[in-house]
Tab-separated table of C-alpha atoms in Angstrom:
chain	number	residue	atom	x	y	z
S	1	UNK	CA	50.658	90.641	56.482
S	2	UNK	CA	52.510	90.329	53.630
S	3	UNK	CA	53.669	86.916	54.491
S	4	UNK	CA	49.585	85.851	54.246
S	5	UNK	CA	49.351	87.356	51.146
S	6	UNK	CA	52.180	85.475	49.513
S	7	UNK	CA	50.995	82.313	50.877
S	8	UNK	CA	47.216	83.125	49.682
S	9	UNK	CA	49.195	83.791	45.901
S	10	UNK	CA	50.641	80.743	46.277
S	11	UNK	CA	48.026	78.417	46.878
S	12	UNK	CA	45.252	79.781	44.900
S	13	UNK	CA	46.429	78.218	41.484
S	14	UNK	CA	46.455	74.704	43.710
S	15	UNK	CA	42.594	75.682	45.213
S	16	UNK	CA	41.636	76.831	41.683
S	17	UNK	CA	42.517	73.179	39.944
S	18	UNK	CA	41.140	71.633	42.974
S	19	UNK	CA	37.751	73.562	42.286
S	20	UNK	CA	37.654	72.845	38.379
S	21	UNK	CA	38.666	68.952	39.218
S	22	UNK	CA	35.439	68.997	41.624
S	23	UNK	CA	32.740	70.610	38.814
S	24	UNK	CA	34.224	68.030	36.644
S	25	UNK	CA	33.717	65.175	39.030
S	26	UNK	CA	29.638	66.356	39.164
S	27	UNK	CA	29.141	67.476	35.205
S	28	UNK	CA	30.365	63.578	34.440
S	29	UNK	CA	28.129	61.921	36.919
S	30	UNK	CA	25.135	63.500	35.282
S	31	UNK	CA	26.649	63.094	31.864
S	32	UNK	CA	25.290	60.112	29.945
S	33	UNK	CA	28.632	59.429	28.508
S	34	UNK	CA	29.588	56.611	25.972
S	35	UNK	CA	33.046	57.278	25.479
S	36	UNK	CA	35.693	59.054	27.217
S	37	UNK	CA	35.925	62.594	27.789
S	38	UNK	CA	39.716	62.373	26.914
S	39	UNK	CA	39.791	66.109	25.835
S	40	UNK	CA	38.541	67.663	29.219
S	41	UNK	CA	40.686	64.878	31.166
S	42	UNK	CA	43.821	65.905	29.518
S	43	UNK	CA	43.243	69.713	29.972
S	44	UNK	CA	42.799	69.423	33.722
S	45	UNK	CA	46.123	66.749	33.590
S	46	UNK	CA	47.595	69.330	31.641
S	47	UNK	CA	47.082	72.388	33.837
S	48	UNK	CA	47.366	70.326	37.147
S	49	UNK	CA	50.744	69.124	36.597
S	50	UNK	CA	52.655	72.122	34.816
S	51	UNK	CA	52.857	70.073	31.455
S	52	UNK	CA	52.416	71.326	28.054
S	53	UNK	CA	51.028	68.563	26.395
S	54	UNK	CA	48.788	65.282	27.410
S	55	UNK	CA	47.734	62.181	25.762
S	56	UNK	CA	44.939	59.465	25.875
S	57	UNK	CA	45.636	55.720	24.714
S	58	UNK	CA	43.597	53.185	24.158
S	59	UNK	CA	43.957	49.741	22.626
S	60	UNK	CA	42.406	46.158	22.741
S	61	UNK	CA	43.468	43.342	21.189
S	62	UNK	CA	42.995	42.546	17.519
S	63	UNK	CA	42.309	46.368	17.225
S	64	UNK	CA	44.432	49.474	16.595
S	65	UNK	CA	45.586	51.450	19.302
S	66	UNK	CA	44.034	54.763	19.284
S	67	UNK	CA	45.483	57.516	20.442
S	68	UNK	CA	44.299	61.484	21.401
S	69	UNK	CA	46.654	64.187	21.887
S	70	UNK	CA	45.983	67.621	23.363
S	71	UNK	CA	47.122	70.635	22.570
S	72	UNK	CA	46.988	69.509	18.971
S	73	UNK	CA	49.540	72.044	18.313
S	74	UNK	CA	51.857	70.809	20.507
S	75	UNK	CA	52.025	68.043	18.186
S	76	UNK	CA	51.653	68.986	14.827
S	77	UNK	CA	55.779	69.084	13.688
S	78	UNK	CA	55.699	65.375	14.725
S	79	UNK	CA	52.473	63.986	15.281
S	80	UNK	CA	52.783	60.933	12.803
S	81	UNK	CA	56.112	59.810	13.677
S	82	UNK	CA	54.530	59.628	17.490
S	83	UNK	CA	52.167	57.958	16.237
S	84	UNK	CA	53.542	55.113	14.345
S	85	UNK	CA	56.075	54.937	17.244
S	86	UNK	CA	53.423	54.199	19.594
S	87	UNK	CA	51.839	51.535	17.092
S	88	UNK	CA	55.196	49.725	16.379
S	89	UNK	CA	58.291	50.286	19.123
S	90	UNK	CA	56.198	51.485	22.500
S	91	UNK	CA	55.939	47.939	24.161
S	92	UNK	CA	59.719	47.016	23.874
S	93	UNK	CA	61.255	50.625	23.869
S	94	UNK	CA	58.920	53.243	25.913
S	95	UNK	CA	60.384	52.977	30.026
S	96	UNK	CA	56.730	52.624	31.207
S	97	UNK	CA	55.139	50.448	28.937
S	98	UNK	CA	58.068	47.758	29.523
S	99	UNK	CA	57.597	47.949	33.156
S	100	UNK	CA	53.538	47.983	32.972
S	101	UNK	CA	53.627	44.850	30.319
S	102	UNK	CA	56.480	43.131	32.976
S	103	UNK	CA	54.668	43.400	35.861
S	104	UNK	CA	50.826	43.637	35.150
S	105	UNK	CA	51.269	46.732	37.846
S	106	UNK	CA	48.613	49.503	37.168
S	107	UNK	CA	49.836	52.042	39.371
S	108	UNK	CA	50.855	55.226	38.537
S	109	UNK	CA	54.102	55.435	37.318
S	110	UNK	CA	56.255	57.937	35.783
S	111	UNK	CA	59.533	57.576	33.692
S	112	UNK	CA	62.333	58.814	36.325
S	113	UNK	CA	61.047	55.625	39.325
S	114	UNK	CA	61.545	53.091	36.745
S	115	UNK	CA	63.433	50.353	37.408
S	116	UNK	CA	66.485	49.489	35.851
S	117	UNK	CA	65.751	45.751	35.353
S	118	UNK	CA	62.631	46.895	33.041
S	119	UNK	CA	64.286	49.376	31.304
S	120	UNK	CA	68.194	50.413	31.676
S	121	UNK	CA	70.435	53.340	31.366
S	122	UNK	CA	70.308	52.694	27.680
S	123	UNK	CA	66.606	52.548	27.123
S	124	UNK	CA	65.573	55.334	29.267
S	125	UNK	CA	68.458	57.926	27.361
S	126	UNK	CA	66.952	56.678	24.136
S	127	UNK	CA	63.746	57.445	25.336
S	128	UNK	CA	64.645	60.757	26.882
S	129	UNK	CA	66.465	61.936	23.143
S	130	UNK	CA	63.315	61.216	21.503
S	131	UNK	CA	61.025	63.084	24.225
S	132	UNK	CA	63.014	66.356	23.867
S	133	UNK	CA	62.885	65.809	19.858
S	134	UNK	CA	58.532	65.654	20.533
S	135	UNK	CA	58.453	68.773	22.189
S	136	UNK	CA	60.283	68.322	25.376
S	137	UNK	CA	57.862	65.433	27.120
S	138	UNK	CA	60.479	63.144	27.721
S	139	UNK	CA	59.926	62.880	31.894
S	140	UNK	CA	56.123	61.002	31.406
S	141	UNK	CA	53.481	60.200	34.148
S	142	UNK	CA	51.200	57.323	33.267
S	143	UNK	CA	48.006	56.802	34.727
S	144	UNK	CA	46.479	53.623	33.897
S	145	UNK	CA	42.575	53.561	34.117
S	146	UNK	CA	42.474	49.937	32.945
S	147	UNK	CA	45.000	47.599	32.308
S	148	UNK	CA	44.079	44.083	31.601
S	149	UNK	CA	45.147	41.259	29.253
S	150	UNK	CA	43.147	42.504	26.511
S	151	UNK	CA	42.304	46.380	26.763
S	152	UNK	CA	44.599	48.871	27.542
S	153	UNK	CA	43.910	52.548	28.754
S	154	UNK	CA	46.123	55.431	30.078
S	155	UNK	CA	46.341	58.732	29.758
S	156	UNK	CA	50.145	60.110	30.212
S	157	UNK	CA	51.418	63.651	31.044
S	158	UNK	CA	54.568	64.797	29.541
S	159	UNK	CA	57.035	67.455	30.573
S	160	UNK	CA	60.574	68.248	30.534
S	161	UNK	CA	61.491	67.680	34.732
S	162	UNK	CA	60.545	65.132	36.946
S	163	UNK	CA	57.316	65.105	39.187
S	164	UNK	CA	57.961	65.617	42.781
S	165	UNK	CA	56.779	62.866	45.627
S	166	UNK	CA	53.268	65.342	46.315
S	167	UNK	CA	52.803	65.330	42.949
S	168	UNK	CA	52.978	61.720	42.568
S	169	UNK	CA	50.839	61.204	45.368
S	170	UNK	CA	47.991	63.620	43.752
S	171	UNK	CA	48.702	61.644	40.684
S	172	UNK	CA	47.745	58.215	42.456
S	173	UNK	CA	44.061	59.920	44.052
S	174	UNK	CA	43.427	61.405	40.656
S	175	UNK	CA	44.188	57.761	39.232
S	176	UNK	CA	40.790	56.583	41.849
S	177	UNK	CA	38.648	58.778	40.341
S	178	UNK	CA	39.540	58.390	36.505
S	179	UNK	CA	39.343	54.641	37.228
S	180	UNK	CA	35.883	55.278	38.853
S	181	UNK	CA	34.808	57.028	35.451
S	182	UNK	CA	36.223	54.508	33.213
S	183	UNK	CA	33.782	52.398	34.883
S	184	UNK	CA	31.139	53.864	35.115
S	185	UNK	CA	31.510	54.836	31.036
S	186	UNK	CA	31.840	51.117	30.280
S	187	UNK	CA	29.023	50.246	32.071
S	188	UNK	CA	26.957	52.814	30.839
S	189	UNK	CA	28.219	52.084	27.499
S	190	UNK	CA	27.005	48.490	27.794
S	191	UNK	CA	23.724	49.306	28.948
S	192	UNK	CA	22.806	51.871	26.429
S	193	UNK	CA	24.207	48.987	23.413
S	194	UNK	CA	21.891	46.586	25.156
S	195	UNK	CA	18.790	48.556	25.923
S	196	UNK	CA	18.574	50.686	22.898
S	197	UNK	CA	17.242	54.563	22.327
S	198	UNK	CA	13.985	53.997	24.033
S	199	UNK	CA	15.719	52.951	27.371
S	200	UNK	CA	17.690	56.119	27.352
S	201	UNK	CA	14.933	58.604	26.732
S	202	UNK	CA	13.474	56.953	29.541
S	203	UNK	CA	16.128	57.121	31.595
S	204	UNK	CA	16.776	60.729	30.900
S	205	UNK	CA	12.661	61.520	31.319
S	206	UNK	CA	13.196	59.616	35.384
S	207	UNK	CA	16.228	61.617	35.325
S	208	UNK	CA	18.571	59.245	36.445
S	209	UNK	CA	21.789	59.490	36.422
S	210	UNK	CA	24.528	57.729	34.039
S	211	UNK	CA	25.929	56.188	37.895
S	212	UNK	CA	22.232	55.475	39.310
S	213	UNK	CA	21.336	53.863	36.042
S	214	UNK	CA	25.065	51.422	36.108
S	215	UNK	CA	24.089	50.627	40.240
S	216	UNK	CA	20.920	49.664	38.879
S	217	UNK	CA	22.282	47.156	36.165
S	218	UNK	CA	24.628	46.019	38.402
S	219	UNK	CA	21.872	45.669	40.865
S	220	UNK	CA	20.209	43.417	38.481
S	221	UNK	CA	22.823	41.580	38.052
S	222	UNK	CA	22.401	40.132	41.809
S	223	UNK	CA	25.544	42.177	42.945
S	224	UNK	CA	25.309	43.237	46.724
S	225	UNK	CA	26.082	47.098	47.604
S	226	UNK	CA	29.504	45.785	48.358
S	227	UNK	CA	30.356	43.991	45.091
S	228	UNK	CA	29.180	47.211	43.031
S	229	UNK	CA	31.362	49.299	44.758
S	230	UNK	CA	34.162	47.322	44.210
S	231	UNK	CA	33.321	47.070	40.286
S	232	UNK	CA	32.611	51.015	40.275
S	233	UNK	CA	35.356	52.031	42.758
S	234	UNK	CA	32.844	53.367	45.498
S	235	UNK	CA	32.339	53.214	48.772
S	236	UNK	CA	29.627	51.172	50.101
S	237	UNK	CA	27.738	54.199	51.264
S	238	UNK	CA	27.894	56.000	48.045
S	239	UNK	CA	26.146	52.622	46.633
S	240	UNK	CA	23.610	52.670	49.210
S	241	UNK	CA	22.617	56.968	48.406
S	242	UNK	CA	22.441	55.934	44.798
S	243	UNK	CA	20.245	53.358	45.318
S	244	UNK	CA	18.353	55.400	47.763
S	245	UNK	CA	18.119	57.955	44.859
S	246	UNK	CA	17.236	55.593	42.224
S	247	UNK	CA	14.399	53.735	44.243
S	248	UNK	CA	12.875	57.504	44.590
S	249	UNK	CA	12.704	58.007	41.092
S	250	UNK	CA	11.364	54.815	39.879
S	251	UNK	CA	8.783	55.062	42.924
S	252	UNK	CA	9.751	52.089	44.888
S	253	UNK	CA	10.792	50.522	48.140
S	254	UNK	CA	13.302	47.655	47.673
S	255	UNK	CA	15.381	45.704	44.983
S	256	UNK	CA	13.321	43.703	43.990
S	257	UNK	CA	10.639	45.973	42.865
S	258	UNK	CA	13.368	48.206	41.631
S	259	UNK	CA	14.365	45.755	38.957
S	260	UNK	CA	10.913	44.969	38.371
S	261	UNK	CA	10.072	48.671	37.335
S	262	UNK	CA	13.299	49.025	35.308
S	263	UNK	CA	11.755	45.720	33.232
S	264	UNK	CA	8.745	47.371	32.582
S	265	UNK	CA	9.153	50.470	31.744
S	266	UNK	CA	12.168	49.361	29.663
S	267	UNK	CA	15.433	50.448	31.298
S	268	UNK	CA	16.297	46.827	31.369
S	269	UNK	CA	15.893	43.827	29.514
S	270	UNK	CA	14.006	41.013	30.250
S	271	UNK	CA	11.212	38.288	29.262
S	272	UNK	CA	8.108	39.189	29.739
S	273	UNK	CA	6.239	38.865	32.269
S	274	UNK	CA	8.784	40.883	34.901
S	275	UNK	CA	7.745	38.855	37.694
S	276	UNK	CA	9.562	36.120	36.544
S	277	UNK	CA	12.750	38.238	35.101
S	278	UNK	CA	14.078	39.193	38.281
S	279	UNK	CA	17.079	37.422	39.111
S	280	UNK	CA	17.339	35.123	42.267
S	281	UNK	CA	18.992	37.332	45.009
S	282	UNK	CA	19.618	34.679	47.860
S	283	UNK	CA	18.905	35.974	51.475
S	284	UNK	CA	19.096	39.584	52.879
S	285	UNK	CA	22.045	41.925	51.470
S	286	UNK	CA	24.602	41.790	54.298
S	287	UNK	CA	25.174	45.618	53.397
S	288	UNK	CA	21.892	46.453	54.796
S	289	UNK	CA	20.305	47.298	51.216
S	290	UNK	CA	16.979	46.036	50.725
């Protein structure tokens, strides 16, 4: 008996961040959200991996690379040194970035794996000195959301020891689904820019969701159940229930018509009239959507 009540102690904290991870998950897919939610995101990274202090990066090219820390206070003796370290030494002196600009890899990565052709003995004690100086973050876990020639996005856990090999390998499924949001952000992102206020009050009166409404772009786009889940990092039969879902709410049977009634009752753009706006979807979707 007391053996089961050790082990219930003992995994409760793990069921607990599994639970908040999961309401998470389902307040953002009914979130219409624009930008990143880097604040929640690095609370949950935060109290899922034992660290005391998270932070979100983001940079494109020709623009400055913004950055989000959380706890503030965690950061407040040394927050503008970080800073300007980030701006000016991180690609040629921070372990990760060196490897991640090296070897276009995206993969989840933390400071201790690596290695030592991308950053040596030298550059990884420097590192580590500086860490414990910024509060004791030195051992980092990076998980890239996008990483492409031009835009950069991570958010990175820091703590003092090492993460263990099941850590690392809840690191790489929480990876999926951040990359599935940063998707689904962008695109939503995009279509709100291009459709304007209107589209979203009508979106929001249809109730659709910020993922229904970036299927449905995609959908207009002439992308087959299979090519949006690949873009949105779904499964094919998640596609298929959001289109399912969004066909319901605009009242209609098929694709076709789908995009038709987003045209017209201005959830997406198009010239006038819709009949003729629809693009050219050749032959039958071999994913069975109609």
């Amino acid at each position: 008996m007391i053996c089961r009540v050790e082990v219930s102690r003992l995994e409760w904290p793990r069921r607990y961040r599994d639970r908040e991870w999961l309401d998470f998950v389902a307040d953002m897919m009914t979130s219409p959200l624009i930008s990143w939610p880097h604040e929640q995101v690095a609370r949950l990274l935060v109290d899922t991996f034992d660290a005391p202090a998270s932070t979100y990066y983001s940079h494109a090219v020709g623009h400055r690379l913004e950055q989000r820390r959380w706890p503030p206070e965690h950061f407040v003796d040394h927050f503008d040194e970080a800073a300007d370290w980030a701006e000016r030494h991180a690609p040629t002196e921070h372990p990760l970035l060196r490897y991640y600009l090296a070897t276009g890899d995206s993969h989840c990565m933390q400071v201790a794996d690596v290695p030592s052709r991308f950053a040596d003995d030298r550059v990884v004690a420097a590192w580590n000195e500086r860490g414990r100086r910024w509060g004791g973050v030195q051992s980092q876990l990076s998980f890239p959301v996008l990483f492409s020639p031009s835009v950069h996005r991570a958010f990175i856990v820091g703590r003092t020891d090492s993460y263990s090999a099941e850590e690392m390998a809840l690191a790489h499924r929480l990876r999926r689904l951040l990359i599935g949001l940063d998707r689904q952000i962008s695109t939503f992102s995009r279509w709100a820019e291009q459709s304007g206020a209107p589209a979203v009050e009508v979106a929001t009166c249809l109730r659709l969701t910020p993922r229904e409404l970036a299927v449905l772009e995609l959908l207009a786009q002439g992308l087959t159940a299979s090519a949006i889940g690949r873009r949105l990092d779904i499964a094919v039969r998640t596609v298929q229930k959001h289109l399912s879902h969004t066909y319901g709410k605009l009242g209609v049977g098929d694709r076709l018509a789908a995009v038709q009634r987003a045209q017209h009752v201005g959830l997406l753009r198009g010239p006038w009239p819709t009949q003729y706006a629809v693009p050219v979807i050749g032959g039958p979707d071999p994913d069975g959507v109609k």
